[in-house]
Tab-separated table of C-alpha atoms in Angstrom:
chain	number	residue	atom	x	y	z
A	27	MET	CA	49.306	-23.467	10.970
A	28	TYR	CA	45.965	-21.980	9.967
A	29	TYR	CA	44.261	-18.876	11.392
A	30	GLN	CA	40.907	-17.377	10.483
A	31	SER	CA	38.893	-14.502	11.950
A	32	HIS	CA	35.140	-14.612	11.571
A	33	SER	CA	32.712	-11.708	11.199
A	34	ASP	CA	31.343	-12.252	14.742
A	35	ASN	CA	34.869	-11.608	16.176
A	36	THR	CA	35.488	-15.280	16.873
A	37	PHE	CA	38.728	-16.763	15.684
A	38	GLU	CA	39.776	-20.233	14.685
A	39	VAL	CA	43.296	-21.632	14.849
A	40	LYS	CA	44.465	-25.030	13.629
A	41	ALA	CA	48.032	-26.244	13.981
A	42	GLN	CA	49.890	-29.513	13.404
A	43	MET	CA	53.390	-30.616	14.243
A	44	SER	CA	55.485	-33.710	14.901
A	45	VAL	CA	58.042	-34.012	17.665
A	46	LYS	CA	60.625	-36.782	17.899
A	47	GLY	CA	61.583	-38.271	21.235
A	48	VAL	CA	58.541	-36.979	23.134
A	49	SER	CA	55.813	-39.219	24.492
A	50	THR	CA	52.147	-38.442	24.996
A	51	ASN	CA	52.659	-38.600	28.768
A	52	GLU	CA	55.530	-36.094	28.612
A	53	PHE	CA	53.441	-33.686	26.556
A	54	LEU	CA	50.479	-34.037	28.925
A	55	GLU	CA	52.817	-33.342	31.860
A	56	LEU	CA	53.769	-30.065	30.161
A	57	LEU	CA	50.109	-29.114	29.688
A	58	SER	CA	49.368	-30.049	33.311
A	59	ASP	CA	52.230	-28.018	34.789
A	60	THR	CA	50.193	-24.897	35.548
A	61	ASP	CA	53.105	-23.214	37.371
A	62	ALA	CA	55.211	-23.327	34.180
A	63	ALA	CA	52.414	-22.267	31.816
A	64	PRO	CA	53.312	-18.530	31.886
A	65	GLN	CA	56.809	-19.440	30.669
A	66	TRP	CA	55.582	-20.871	27.365
A	67	LEU	CA	52.081	-19.441	26.822
A	68	GLU	CA	52.163	-15.901	25.491
A	69	ASN	CA	50.437	-13.175	27.560
A	70	ILE	CA	49.334	-15.604	30.274
A	71	SER	CA	50.337	-14.666	33.801
A	72	GLN	CA	48.412	-17.298	35.739
A	73	VAL	CA	46.979	-20.768	35.234
A	74	LYS	CA	45.598	-22.781	38.122
A	75	VAL	CA	43.430	-25.830	38.572
A	76	ILE	CA	40.272	-24.759	40.383
A	77	LYS	CA	38.902	-28.258	40.836
A	78	HIS	CA	39.978	-31.820	40.059
A	79	ILE	CA	36.634	-33.331	39.080
A	80	SER	CA	38.024	-36.794	38.339
A	81	PRO	CA	41.417	-38.091	37.139
A	82	PRO	CA	40.805	-37.027	33.514
A	83	GLU	CA	38.670	-33.927	34.263
A	84	ASN	CA	39.584	-30.492	35.620
A	85	LEU	CA	38.256	-26.960	35.918
A	86	VAL	CA	41.044	-24.479	35.139
A	87	TYR	CA	41.399	-20.721	35.624
A	88	SER	CA	43.624	-18.704	33.236
A	89	TYR	CA	44.496	-15.002	33.352
A	90	PHE	CA	45.626	-13.235	30.164
A	91	ASN	CA	47.682	-10.015	30.314
A	92	SER	CA	46.519	-8.242	27.188
A	93	PRO	CA	48.700	-5.606	25.538
A	94	TRP	CA	47.454	-2.008	25.686
A	95	PRO	CA	44.826	-0.873	24.678
A	96	VAL	CA	43.108	-4.253	25.076
A	97	ARG	CA	41.718	-5.100	28.528
A	98	ASP	CA	42.970	-8.168	30.380
A	99	ARG	CA	40.902	-11.315	30.109
A	100	ASP	CA	40.380	-14.484	32.060
A	101	SER	CA	38.748	-17.820	31.408
A	102	ILE	CA	37.338	-20.770	33.267
A	103	THR	CA	37.654	-23.943	31.244
A	104	TYR	CA	36.645	-27.566	31.628
A	105	SER	CA	39.195	-30.067	30.337
A	106	CYS	CA	38.673	-33.762	29.741
A	107	TYR	CA	41.362	-36.218	28.626
A	108	SER	CA	40.487	-39.505	26.935
A	109	GLN	CA	42.417	-42.395	25.409
A	110	LEU	CA	40.938	-43.082	21.959
A	111	THR	CA	43.121	-46.024	20.890
A	112	ALA	CA	46.362	-47.584	22.099
A	113	ASN	CA	48.434	-44.785	20.522
A	114	LYS	CA	45.919	-41.938	20.120
A	115	SER	CA	44.403	-39.660	22.757
A	116	GLN	CA	42.660	-36.313	22.968
A	117	LEU	CA	42.223	-33.444	25.363
A	118	LEU	CA	39.009	-31.451	24.964
A	119	ILE	CA	38.714	-27.985	26.502
A	120	SER	CA	35.600	-25.815	26.664
A	121	ALA	CA	34.619	-22.566	28.366
A	122	ARG	CA	32.660	-22.718	31.610
A	123	PRO	CA	32.417	-18.969	32.320
A	124	ASN	CA	29.878	-19.229	35.144
A	125	LYS	CA	31.809	-21.692	37.312
A	126	GLN	CA	33.518	-18.881	39.225
A	127	PRO	CA	32.540	-15.244	39.952
A	128	LYS	CA	33.888	-12.645	37.513
A	129	ASN	CA	36.780	-10.390	38.493
A	130	ASN	CA	36.218	-6.639	38.287
A	131	GLY	CA	38.033	-4.930	35.422
A	132	VAL	CA	38.676	-8.202	33.580
A	133	ILE	CA	36.724	-9.525	30.617
A	134	ARG	CA	35.633	-13.152	30.972
A	135	ILE	CA	36.033	-15.283	27.837
A	136	THR	CA	32.709	-17.055	27.355
A	137	THR	CA	33.231	-18.930	24.082
A	138	LEU	CA	36.160	-21.309	23.773
A	139	ASN	CA	36.373	-24.832	22.384
A	140	ALA	CA	39.727	-26.515	21.880
A	141	ARG	CA	40.976	-29.979	21.008
A	142	TRP	CA	44.421	-31.502	21.289
A	143	LEU	CA	44.747	-34.751	19.321
A	144	LEU	CA	47.901	-36.708	20.182
A	145	SER	CA	49.144	-39.667	18.134
A	146	GLU	CA	52.277	-41.512	19.188
A	147	ASP	CA	54.151	-43.736	16.724
A	148	LYS	CA	57.747	-45.027	16.537
A	149	GLY	CA	59.269	-42.432	18.862
A	150	ARG	CA	57.368	-39.535	17.313
A	151	LEU	CA	54.424	-37.575	18.705
A	152	ASP	CA	52.042	-36.031	16.185
A	153	ILE	CA	50.125	-33.114	17.670
A	154	GLU	CA	47.027	-31.520	16.186
A	155	TYR	CA	45.559	-28.489	17.920
A	156	GLN	CA	42.366	-26.667	17.086
A	157	VAL	CA	40.731	-23.799	18.964
A	158	TYR	CA	37.630	-21.736	18.305
A	159	ALA	CA	37.187	-18.747	20.620
A	160	LEU	CA	35.503	-15.412	21.070
A	161	PRO	CA	37.741	-13.126	23.127
A	162	ASP	CA	34.744	-10.909	24.047
A	163	GLY	CA	34.933	-7.184	24.651
A	164	ALA	CA	36.316	-4.537	22.292
A	165	ILE	CA	39.528	-5.387	20.468
A	166	PRO	CA	40.948	-2.922	17.928
A	167	THR	CA	41.585	-4.301	14.459
């Protein structure tokens, strides 16, 4: 796992792991289960699909319960899944902050780019995750 903060308050996270006995489809089912997302994503109380654009494309709303003294945040993201090769696929996620009106008292995340790269081989799923985001608003150091 790699984490870096930048001077403009953006942050970058890169992580890699391998999981035995899990397929790409099973992992994508986990990512698609918006009702279960608050159970495994920290500080997220709600995730819902706003619009199914096409089978591989969605607009998604997420609400983040931030710990005091940080204000809660939300995001609207566009996600697009693609099969790269027979055993490799990716899920790209990017902010689309203007696709839904802002909620009062909540800071909208406007900069977010993420990539899940999934490689399946011999009963093992290799997962690479990278995200670059600006949480916006004031956050104490």
